[in-house]
Coordinates of C-alpha atoms in Angstrom, one line a residue:
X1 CA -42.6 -171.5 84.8
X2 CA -46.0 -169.7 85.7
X3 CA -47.8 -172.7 85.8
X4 CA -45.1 -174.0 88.5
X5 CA -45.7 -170.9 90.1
X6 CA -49.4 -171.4 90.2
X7 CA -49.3 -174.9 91.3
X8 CA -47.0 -174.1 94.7
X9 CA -49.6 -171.0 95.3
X10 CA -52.2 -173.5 94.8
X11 CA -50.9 -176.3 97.5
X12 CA -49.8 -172.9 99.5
X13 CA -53.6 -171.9 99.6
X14 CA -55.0 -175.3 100.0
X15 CA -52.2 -176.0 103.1
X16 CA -53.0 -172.5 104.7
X17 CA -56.8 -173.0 103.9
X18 CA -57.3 -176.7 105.3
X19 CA -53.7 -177.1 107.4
X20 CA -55.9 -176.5 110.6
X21 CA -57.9 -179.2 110.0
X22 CA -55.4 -181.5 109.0
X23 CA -52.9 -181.1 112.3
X24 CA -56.5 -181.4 114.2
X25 CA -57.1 -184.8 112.9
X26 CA -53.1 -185.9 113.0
X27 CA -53.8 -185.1 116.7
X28 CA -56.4 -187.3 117.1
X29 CA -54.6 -190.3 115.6
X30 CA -51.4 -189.8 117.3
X31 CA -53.0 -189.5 121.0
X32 CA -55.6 -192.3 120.3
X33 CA -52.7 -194.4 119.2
X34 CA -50.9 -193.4 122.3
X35 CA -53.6 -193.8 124.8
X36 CA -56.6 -195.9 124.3
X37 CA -58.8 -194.5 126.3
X38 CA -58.5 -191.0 124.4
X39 CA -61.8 -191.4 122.0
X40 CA -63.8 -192.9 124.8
X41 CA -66.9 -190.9 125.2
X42 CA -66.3 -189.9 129.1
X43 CA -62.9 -188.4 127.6
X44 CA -64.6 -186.7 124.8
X45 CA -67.7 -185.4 126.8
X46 CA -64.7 -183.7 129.6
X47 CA -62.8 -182.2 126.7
X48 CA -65.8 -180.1 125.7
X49 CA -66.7 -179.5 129.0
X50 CA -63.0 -178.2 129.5
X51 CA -63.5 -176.3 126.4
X52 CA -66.7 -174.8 126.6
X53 CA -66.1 -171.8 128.7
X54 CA -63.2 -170.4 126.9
X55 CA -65.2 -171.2 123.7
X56 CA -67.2 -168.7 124.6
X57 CA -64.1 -166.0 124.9
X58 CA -62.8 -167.2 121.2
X59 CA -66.4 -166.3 120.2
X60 CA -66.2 -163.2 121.4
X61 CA -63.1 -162.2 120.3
X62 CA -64.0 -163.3 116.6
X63 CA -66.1 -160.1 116.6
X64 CA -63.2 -157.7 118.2
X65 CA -61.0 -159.2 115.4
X66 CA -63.2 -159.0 112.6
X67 CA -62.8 -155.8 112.9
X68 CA -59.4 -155.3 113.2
X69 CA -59.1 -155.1 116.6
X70 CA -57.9 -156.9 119.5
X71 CA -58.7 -157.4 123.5
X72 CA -56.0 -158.6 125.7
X73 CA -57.9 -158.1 128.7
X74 CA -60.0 -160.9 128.3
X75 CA -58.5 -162.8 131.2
X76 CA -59.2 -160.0 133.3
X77 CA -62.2 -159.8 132.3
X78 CA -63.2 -162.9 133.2
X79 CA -61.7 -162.7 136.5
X80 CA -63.0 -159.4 137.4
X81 CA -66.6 -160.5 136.5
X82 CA -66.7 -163.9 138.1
X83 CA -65.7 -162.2 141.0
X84 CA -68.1 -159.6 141.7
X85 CA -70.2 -162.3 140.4
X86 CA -69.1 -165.1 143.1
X87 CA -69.2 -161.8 145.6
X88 CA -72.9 -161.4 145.0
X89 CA -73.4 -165.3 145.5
X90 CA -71.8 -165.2 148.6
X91 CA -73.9 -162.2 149.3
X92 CA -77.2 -164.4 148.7
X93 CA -75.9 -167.4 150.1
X94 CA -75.1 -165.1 153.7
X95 CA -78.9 -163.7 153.4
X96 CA -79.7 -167.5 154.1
X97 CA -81.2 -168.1 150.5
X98 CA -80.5 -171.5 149.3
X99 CA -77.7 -170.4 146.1
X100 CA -78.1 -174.5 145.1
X101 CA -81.4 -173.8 143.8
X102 CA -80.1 -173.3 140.0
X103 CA -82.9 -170.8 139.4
X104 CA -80.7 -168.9 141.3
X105 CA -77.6 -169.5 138.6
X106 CA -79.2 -166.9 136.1
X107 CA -79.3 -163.8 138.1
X108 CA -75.6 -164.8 139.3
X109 CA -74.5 -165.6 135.3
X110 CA -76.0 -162.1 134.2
X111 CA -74.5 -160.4 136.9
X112 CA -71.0 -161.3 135.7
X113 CA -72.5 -160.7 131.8
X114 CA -73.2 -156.9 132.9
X115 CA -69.7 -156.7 134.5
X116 CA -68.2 -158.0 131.4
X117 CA -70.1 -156.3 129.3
X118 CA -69.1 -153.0 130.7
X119 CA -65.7 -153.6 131.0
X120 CA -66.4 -154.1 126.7
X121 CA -67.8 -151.0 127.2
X122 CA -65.1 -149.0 128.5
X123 CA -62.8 -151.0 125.9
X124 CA -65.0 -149.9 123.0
X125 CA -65.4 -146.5 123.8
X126 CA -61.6 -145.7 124.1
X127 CA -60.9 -147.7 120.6
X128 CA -63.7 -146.1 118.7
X129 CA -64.6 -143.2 120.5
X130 CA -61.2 -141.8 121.6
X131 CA -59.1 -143.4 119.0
X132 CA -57.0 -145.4 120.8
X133 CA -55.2 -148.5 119.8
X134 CA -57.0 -151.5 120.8
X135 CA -53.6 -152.9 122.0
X136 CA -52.7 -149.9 124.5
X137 CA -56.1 -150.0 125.3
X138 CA -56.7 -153.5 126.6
X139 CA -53.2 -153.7 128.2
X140 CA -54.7 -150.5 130.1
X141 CA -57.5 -152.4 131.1
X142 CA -55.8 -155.6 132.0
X143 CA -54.5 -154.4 135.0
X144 CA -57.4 -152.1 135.7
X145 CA -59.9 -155.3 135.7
X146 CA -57.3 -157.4 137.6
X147 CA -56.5 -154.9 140.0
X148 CA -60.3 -154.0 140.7
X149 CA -60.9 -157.9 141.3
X150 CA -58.6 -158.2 144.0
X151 CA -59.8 -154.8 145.5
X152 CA -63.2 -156.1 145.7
X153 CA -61.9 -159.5 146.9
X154 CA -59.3 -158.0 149.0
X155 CA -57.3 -161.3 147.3
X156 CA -59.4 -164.0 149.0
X157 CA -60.1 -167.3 147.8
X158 CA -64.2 -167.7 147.3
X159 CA -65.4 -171.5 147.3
X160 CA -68.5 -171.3 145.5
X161 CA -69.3 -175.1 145.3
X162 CA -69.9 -174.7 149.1
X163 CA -72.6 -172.7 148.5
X164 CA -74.2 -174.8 145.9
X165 CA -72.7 -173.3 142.8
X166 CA -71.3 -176.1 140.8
X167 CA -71.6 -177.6 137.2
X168 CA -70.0 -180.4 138.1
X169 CA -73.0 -183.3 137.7
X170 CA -75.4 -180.9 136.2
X171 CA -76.1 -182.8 133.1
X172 CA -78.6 -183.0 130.4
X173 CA -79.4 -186.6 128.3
X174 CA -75.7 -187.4 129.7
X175 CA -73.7 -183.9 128.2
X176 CA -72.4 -181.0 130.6
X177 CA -74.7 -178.2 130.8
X178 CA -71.5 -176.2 130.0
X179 CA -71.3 -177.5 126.3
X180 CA -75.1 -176.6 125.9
X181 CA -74.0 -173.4 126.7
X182 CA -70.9 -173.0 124.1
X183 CA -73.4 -174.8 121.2
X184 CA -76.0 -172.1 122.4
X185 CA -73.7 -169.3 122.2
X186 CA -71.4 -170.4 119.0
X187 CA -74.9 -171.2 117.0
X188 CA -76.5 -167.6 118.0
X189 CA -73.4 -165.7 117.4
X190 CA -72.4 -167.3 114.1
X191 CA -76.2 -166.0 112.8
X192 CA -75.0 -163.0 114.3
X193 CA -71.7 -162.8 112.3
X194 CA -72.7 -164.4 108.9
X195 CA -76.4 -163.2 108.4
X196 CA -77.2 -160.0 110.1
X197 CA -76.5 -156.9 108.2
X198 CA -74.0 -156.0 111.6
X199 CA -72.3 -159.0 111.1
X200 CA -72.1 -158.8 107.2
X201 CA -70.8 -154.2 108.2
X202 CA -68.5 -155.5 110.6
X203 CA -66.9 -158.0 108.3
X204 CA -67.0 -155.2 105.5
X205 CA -65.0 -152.4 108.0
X206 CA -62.8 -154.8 109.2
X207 CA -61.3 -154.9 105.9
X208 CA -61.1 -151.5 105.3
X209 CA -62.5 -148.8 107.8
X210 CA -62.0 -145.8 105.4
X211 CA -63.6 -147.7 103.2
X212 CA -66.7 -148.7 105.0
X213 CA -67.2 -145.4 106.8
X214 CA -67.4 -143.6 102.9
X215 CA -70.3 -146.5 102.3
X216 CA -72.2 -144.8 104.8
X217 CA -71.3 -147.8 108.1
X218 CA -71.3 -147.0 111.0
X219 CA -67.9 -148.0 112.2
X220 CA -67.7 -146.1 115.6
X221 CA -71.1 -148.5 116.7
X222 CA -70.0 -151.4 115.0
X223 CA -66.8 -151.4 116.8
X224 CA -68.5 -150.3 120.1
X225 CA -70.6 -153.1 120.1
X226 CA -67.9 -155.8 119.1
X227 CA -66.0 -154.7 122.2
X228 CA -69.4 -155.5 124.0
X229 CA -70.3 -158.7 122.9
X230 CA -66.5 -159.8 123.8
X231 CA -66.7 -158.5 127.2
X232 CA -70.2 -160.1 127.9
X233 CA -69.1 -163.8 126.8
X234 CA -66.0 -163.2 128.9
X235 CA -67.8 -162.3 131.8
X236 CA -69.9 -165.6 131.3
X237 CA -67.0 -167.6 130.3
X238 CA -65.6 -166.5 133.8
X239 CA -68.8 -167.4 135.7
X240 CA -68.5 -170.7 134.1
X241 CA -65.2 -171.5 134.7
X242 CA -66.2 -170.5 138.4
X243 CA -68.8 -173.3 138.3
X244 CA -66.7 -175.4 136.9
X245 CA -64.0 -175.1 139.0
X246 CA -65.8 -174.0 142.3
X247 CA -64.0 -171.8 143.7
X248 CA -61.6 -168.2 142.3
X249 CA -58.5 -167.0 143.6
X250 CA -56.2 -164.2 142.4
X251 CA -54.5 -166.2 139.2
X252 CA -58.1 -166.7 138.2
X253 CA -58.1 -167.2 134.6
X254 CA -54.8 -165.1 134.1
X255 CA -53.2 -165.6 130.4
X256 CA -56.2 -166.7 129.3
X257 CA -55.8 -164.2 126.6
X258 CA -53.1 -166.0 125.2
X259 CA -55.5 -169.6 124.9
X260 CA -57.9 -167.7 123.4
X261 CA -56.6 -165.2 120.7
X262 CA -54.7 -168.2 119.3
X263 CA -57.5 -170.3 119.0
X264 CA -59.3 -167.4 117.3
X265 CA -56.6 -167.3 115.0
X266 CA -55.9 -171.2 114.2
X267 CA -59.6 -171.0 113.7
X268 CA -59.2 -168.9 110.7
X269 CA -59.7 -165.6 112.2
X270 CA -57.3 -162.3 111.1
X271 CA -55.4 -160.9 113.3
X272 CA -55.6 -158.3 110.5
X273 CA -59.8 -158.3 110.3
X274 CA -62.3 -158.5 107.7
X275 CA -61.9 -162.8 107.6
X276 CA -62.9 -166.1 109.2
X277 CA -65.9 -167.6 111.1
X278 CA -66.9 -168.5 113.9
X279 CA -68.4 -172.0 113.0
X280 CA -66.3 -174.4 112.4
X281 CA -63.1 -171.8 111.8
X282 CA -62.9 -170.5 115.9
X283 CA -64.4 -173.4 117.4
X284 CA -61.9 -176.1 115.4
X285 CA -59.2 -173.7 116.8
X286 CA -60.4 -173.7 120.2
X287 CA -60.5 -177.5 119.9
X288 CA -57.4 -178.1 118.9
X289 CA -55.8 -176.8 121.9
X290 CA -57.8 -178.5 124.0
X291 CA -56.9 -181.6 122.5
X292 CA -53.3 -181.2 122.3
X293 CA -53.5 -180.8 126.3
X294 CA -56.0 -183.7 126.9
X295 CA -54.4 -185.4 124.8
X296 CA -50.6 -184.6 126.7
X297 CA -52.5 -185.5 129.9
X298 CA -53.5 -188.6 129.2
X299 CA -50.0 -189.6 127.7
X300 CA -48.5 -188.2 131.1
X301 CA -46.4 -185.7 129.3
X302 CA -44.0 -183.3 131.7
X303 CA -45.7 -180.2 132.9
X304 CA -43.4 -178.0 131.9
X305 CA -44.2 -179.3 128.2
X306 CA -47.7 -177.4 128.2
X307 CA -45.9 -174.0 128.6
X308 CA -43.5 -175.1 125.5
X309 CA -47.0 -176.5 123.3
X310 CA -48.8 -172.8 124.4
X311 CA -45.7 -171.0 122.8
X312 CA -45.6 -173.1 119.8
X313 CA -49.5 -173.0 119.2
X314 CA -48.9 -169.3 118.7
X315 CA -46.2 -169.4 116.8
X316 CA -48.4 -171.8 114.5
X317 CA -51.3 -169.3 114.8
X318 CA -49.3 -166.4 114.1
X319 CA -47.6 -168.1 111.0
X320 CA -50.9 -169.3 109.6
X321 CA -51.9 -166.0 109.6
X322 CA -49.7 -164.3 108.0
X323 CA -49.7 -166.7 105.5
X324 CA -53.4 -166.6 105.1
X325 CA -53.2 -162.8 104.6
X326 CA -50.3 -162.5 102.3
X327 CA -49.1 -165.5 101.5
X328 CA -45.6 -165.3 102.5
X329 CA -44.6 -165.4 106.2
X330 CA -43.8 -161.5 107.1

C-alpha cells in the first residue's frame, strides 16, 4: 500500500515537475500538424519577436515572486512608462533632431527604465517599508500609473514609427533586435537570481521571511529592490512593445498582468515564493503562451477563443502551482 502510495506521488511529482514541458511540445506537434508553415523559421523568428517584450515582464516578476510577492501593475507600468517615454521622443523629434538615428533609442529606452523603475519604487516601499500587501498595493498603483499616463497624454494616440522609432526591420545576422534584448536580459538576470548572494537571500526569504530576517537578511532591501528590477524591465518591455508596435494609445498594454504572472507561474515560479527560475522555468512559460496564440492564428481560430485559452492558461498555471507546492490542488 505505501509503495502504491509512493509510486502515484512519484508520477504526481514527475507530471507537476515536467507537465510544462510536455503540453509545450504537444503544442508544437498539434499546430505543426495543423498548419505547415508553423516551424518555418519566419514564423519562429516572429514568435520570439512577439515574445520578447513581455519576456522581459515574466523576468521581472520572477524576482517579485521569489519573494513572495506579487505586482499587478505591471501593465500600467508599462503603459505609463512608454508613454512619458514616447512623450519625450516626440519632444526630440519637435526640437528637429532626427529620433531615427537609433543612438537616439537608448536615452529614450532608459527614460522609460527610470519611470519604471520608480514606479517599482513606490511599489517596494509600501510592501516592505509600510507593510502593506503586495496585492492592495499594486491594485493601488494600477490605476495610479494608468491614470497618470493618460493625464500626461491627455488620452492621445502617439505614432512613434513616424518619427523614426521602429523595431520593425532592425535586425542583426537575420534575428529581431527585440530577442537580443530578452536573451540579454533573461541571461543577466538568471546570474542575478541563481548566483549572486541577492539572488541566492531572496530565494532564502521568500521561503520564510521570519526566518531569513533571524539569519541576519536583509529582507526590507531585498524586497525593495525586487520591486525595482520588476518595474525597470516593465518600463523597457513597454518601450519595446512601443517600437514594436509604433505607436500607444490608452489600452496600451492593459491586462498584461494577466500574460505575464501566468507565464511566471507555468514557468515554475510560486505564486507562494522561495521556488523556480528564470531560465528555462519563466521563459518556457512565457513561450508557451505565445505559441498557443501563434499557433491559434495560424489555424484561423475564432477571436473570441483567445479570451477562453487566457482563462484556461491560468487556471492551468494556478493548478500547477498548487500542486507544485503541496501536492494536492487546494
Amino acid at each position: 500500500m505505501r509503495e502504491e502510495t509512493a509510486k502515484r506521488r512519484f508520477s504526481l511529482d514527475i507530471l507537476v515537475k515536467y507537465g510544462v514541458y510536455s503540453i509545450f511540445l504537444v503544442m508544437i506537434v498539434v499546430f505543426s500538424i495543423s498548419s505547415k508553415n508553423f516551424l518555418t523559421r519566419s514564423n519562429i523568428v516572429l514568435l520570439l519577436q512577439q515574445a520578447a517584450p513581455l519576456c522581459l515582464g515574466v523576468v521581472g516578476m520572477a524576482f517579485v515572486m521569489m519573494d513572495g510577492g506579487i505586482d499587478i501593475s505591471a501593465g500600467s507600468t508599462m503603459y505609463l512608462s512608454a508613454a512619458i517615454g514616447s512623450l519625450f521622443l516626440k519632444r526630440l523629434y519637435d526640437g528637429g533632431i532626427d529620433t531615427s538615428n537609433i543612438g537616439w533609442y537608448i536615452p529614450v529606452m532608459l527614460v522609460a527604465v527610470v519611470v519604471g523603475a520608480l514606479m517599482g519604487t513606490f511599489n517596494g516601499f509600501l510592501v516592505s517599508k509600510a507593510k502593506i500587501l503586495p496585492f492592495i498595493v499594486t491594485l493601488i498603483t494600477t490605476n495610479i500609473g494608468r491614470g497618470l499616463g493618460m493625464y500626461f497624454t491627455n488620452g492621445d494616440i502617439i505614432t512613434t514609427s513616424s518619427m523614426g522609432f521602429k523595431f520593425a526591420g532592425k535586425n542583426f545576422l537575420g534575428i529581431s533586435v527585440l530577442i537580443y534584448f530578452a536573451l540579454a536580459a533573461v541571461l543577466i538576470f538568471h546570474i542575478v537570481m541563481r548566483y549572486t548572494p541577492y539572488g541566492c537571500q531572496l530565494k532564502a526569504q521568500g521561503n520564510n521571511h521570519e526566518a531569513a530576517q533571524k539569519l541576519g537578511i536583509n529582507i526590507v532591501r531585498n524586497t525593495w529592490v525586487a520591486y525595482i528590477i520588476c518595474g525597470a524591465l516593465c518600463g523597457l518591455a513597454g518601450m519595446l512593445t512601443v517600437g514594436m508596435t509604433g505607436s500607444i494609445t490608452i489600452v496600451f498594454a492593459e491586462g498584461n498582468e494577466f500574460v505575464i504572472i501566468p507565464a511566471a507561474v507555468l514557468g515554475g515560479i510560486s505564486l507562494f515564493g522561495g521556488k523556480g527560475n528564470i531560465f528555462p522555468g519563466a521563459i518556457i512559460g512565457i513561450l508557451l503562451t505565445y505559441t498557443i496564440v501563434n499557433g491559434l492564428t495560424m489555424v484561423s481560430a475564432n477571436p473570441y477563443v483567445y479570451t477562453i485559452v487566457r482563462g484556461l492558461i491560468i487556471f492551468l498555471a494556478v493548478m500547477v502551482d498548487s500542486l507544485n507546492y503541496k501536492g494536492e490542488i487546494r
